[in-house]
Coordinates of C-alpha atoms in Angstrom, one line a residue:
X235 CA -4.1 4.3 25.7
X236 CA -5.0 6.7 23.2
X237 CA -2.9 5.8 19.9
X238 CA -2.2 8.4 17.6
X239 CA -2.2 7.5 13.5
X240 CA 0.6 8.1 11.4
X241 CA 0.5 11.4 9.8
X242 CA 3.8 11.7 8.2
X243 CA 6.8 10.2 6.4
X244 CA 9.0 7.9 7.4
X245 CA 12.6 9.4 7.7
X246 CA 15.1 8.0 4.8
X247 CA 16.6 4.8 5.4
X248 CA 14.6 4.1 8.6
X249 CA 11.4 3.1 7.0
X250 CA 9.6 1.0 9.3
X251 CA 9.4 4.1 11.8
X252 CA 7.7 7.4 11.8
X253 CA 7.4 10.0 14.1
X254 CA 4.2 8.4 15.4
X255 CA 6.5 5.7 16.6
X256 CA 8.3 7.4 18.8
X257 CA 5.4 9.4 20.3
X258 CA 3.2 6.7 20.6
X259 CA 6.2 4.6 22.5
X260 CA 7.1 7.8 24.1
X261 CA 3.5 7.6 25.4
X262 CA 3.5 3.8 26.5
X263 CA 7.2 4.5 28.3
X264 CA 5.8 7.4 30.3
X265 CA 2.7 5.5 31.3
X266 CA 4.4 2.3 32.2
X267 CA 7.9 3.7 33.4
X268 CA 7.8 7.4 34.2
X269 CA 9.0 10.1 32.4
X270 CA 12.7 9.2 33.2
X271 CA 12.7 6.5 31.7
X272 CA 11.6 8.1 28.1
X273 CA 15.3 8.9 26.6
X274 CA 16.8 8.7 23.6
X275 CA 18.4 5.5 22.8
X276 CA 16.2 3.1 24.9
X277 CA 13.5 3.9 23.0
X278 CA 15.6 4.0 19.7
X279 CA 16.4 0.4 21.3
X280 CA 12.9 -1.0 21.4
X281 CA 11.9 0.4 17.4
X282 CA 15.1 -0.6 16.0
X283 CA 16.7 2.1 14.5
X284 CA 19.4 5.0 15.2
X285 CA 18.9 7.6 17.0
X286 CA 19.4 9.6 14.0
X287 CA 16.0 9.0 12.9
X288 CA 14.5 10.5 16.4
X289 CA 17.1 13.3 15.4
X290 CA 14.7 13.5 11.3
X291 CA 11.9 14.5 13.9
X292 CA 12.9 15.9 16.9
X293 CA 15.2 19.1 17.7
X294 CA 15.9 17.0 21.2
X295 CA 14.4 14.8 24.0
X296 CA 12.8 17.8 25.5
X297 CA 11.3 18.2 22.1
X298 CA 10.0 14.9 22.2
X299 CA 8.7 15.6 25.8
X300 CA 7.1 18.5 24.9
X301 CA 5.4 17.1 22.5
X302 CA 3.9 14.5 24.6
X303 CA 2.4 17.1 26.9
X304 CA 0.8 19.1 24.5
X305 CA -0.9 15.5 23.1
X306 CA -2.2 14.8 26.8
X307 CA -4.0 18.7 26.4
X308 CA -5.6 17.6 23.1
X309 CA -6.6 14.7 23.7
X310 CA -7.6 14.2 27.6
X311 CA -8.3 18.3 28.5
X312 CA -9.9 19.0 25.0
X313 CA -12.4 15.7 25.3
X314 CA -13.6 16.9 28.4
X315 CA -13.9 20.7 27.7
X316 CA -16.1 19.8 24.6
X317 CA -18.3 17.8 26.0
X318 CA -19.2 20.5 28.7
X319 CA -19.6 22.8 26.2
X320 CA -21.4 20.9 24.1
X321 CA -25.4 22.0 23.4
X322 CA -28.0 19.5 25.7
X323 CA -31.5 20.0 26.4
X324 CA -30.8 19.2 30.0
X325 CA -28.4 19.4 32.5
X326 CA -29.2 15.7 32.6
X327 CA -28.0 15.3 29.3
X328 CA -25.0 17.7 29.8
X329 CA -23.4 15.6 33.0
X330 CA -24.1 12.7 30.5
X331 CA -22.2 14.1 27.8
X332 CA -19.2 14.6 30.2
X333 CA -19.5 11.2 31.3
X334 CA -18.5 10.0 28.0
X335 CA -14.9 10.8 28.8
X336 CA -15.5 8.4 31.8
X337 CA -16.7 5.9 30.0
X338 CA -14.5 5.4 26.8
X339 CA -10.9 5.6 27.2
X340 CA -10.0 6.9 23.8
X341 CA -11.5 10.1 24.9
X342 CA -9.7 10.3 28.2
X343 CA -7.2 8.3 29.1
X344 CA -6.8 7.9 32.7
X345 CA -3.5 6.1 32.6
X346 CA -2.2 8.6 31.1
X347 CA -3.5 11.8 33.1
X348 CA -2.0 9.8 36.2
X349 CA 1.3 10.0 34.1
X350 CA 1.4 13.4 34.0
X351 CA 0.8 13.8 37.4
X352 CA 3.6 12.0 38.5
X353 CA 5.8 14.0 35.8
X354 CA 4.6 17.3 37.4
X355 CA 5.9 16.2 41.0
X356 CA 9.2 16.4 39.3
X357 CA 8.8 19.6 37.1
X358 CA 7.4 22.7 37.5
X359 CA 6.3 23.2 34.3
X360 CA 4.2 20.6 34.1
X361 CA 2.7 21.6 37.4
X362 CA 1.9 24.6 35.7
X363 CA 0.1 22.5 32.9
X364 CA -1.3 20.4 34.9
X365 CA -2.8 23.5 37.3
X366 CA -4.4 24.8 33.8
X367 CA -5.9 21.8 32.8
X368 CA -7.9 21.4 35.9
X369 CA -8.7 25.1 35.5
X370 CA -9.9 24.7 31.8
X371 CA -11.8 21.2 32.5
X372 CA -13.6 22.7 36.1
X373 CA -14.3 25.8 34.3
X374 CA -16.0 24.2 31.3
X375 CA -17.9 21.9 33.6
X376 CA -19.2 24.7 35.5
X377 CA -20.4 26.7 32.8
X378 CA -22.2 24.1 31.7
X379 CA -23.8 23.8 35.0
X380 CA -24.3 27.6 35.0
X381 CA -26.0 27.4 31.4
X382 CA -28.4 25.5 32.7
X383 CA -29.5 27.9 35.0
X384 CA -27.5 27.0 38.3
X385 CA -25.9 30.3 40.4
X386 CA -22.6 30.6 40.7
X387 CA -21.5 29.1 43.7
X388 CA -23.9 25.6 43.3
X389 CA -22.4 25.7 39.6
X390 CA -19.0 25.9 40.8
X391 CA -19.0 23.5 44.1
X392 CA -21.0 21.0 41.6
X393 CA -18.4 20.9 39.1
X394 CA -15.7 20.5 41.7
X395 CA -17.9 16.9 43.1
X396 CA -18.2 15.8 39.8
X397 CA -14.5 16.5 38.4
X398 CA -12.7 15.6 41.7
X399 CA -14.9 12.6 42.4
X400 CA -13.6 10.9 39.2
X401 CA -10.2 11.9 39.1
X402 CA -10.1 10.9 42.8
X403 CA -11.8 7.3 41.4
X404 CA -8.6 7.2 39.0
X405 CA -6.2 8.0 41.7
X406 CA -7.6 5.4 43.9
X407 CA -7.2 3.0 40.9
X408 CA -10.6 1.3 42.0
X409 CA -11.1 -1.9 40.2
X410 CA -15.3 -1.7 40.0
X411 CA -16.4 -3.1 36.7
X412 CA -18.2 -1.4 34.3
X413 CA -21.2 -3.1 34.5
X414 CA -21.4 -2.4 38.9
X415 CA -20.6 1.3 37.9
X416 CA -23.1 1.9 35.3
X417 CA -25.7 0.5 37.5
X418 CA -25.8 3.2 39.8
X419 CA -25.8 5.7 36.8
X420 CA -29.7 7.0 37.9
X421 CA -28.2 7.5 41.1
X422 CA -25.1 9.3 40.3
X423 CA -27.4 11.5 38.0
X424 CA -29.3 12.8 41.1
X425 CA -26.2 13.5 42.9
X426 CA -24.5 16.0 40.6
X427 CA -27.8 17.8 39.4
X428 CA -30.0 17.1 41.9
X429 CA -32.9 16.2 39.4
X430 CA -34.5 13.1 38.5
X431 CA -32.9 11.7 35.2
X432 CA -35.8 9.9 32.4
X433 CA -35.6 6.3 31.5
X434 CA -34.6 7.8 28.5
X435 CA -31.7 9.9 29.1
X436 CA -30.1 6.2 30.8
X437 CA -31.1 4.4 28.1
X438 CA -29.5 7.1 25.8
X439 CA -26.1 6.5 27.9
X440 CA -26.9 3.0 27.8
X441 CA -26.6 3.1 23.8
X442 CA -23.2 5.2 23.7
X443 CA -21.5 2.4 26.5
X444 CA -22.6 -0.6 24.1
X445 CA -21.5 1.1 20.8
X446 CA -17.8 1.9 22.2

């Protein structure tokens, strides 16, 4: 799971806990339990202190889960929209870039995408966020593809193979290692650009999986 640093004060006579805490076990609750389980005094529970310290940070618990939704957009739509729009000399190298957010999980975290997921089956507002999101990361994907000089409707079907084929992996919760996955990588290159990738452009990959 992504972990986000403390960027603030601790509240007065609690401390031992910022508002980092209770995000970052926010985030843990809603991956592990669901989003009805992340309440007020639970968590307060588990860090120790009153629930007037969530109160120092917080205007209320939809605060708090508002909060948490707008840290899944910066951290698992954002890492995924700049990668597609980040410059390569190939579309190689552009899919590539993408797969980054595959590969390291404090880019994308998958756990938590699925979280949200199950969230929006029980709110319409996060359907709505969640509906954007895949807009935004689709849409970044295919422009990459169109940059690159694919037409519109390759560009677009492309970036649907390649989004939905790895949040469907996710969904699945396949258990392949690493190691089995990145062995196919050559092969998966082919698939979503239809050109041969260069030893170097694996070996390039290669270097970014052993330096996470």
């Amino acid at each position: 799971m992504i972990v986000i640093a403390p960027q603030d004060e601790p509240a007065p006579g609690n401390i031992k806990v910022t508002r980092w805490d209770w995000i970052n076990l926010a985030l843990q609750t809603l991956i592990s339990d669901g989003v009805e389980s992340v309440r007020v005094l639970p968590l307060g529970q588990k860090l120790g202190v009153s629930r007037s310290s969530f109160y120092w940070y917080f205007q209320s618990r939809q605060d708090l889960l508002d909060q948490l939704l707008a840290h899944w957009h910066e951290t698992n739509t954002k890492a995924i929209v700049e990668r597609a729009r980040r410059p390569a000399k190939s579309i190689i190298m552009g899919v590539l870039n993408v797969f980054e957010c595959w590969a390291d999980e404090r880019l994308f975290d998958p756990r938590l995408d699925f979280a949200i997921r199950e969230w929006a089956r029980r709110s319409d507002d996060v359907r709505r966020a969640i509906d954007k999101a895949d807009d935004d990361r689709l849409s970044a994907i295919r422009d990459m593809y169109r940059r690159h000089g694919y037409d519109e409707e390759d560009a677009f079907i492309r970036a649907r193979v390649l989004y939905y084929m790895q949040i469907g992996y996710y969904m699945l919760d396949l258990r392949e290692p690493v190691e089995a996955r990145v062995s196919h990588l050559a092969a998966y290159l082919r698939s979503f650009t239809g050109q041969e990738p260069e030893e170097a452009d694996v070996a390039h990959f290669m270097r970014f999986m052993a330096a996470r």
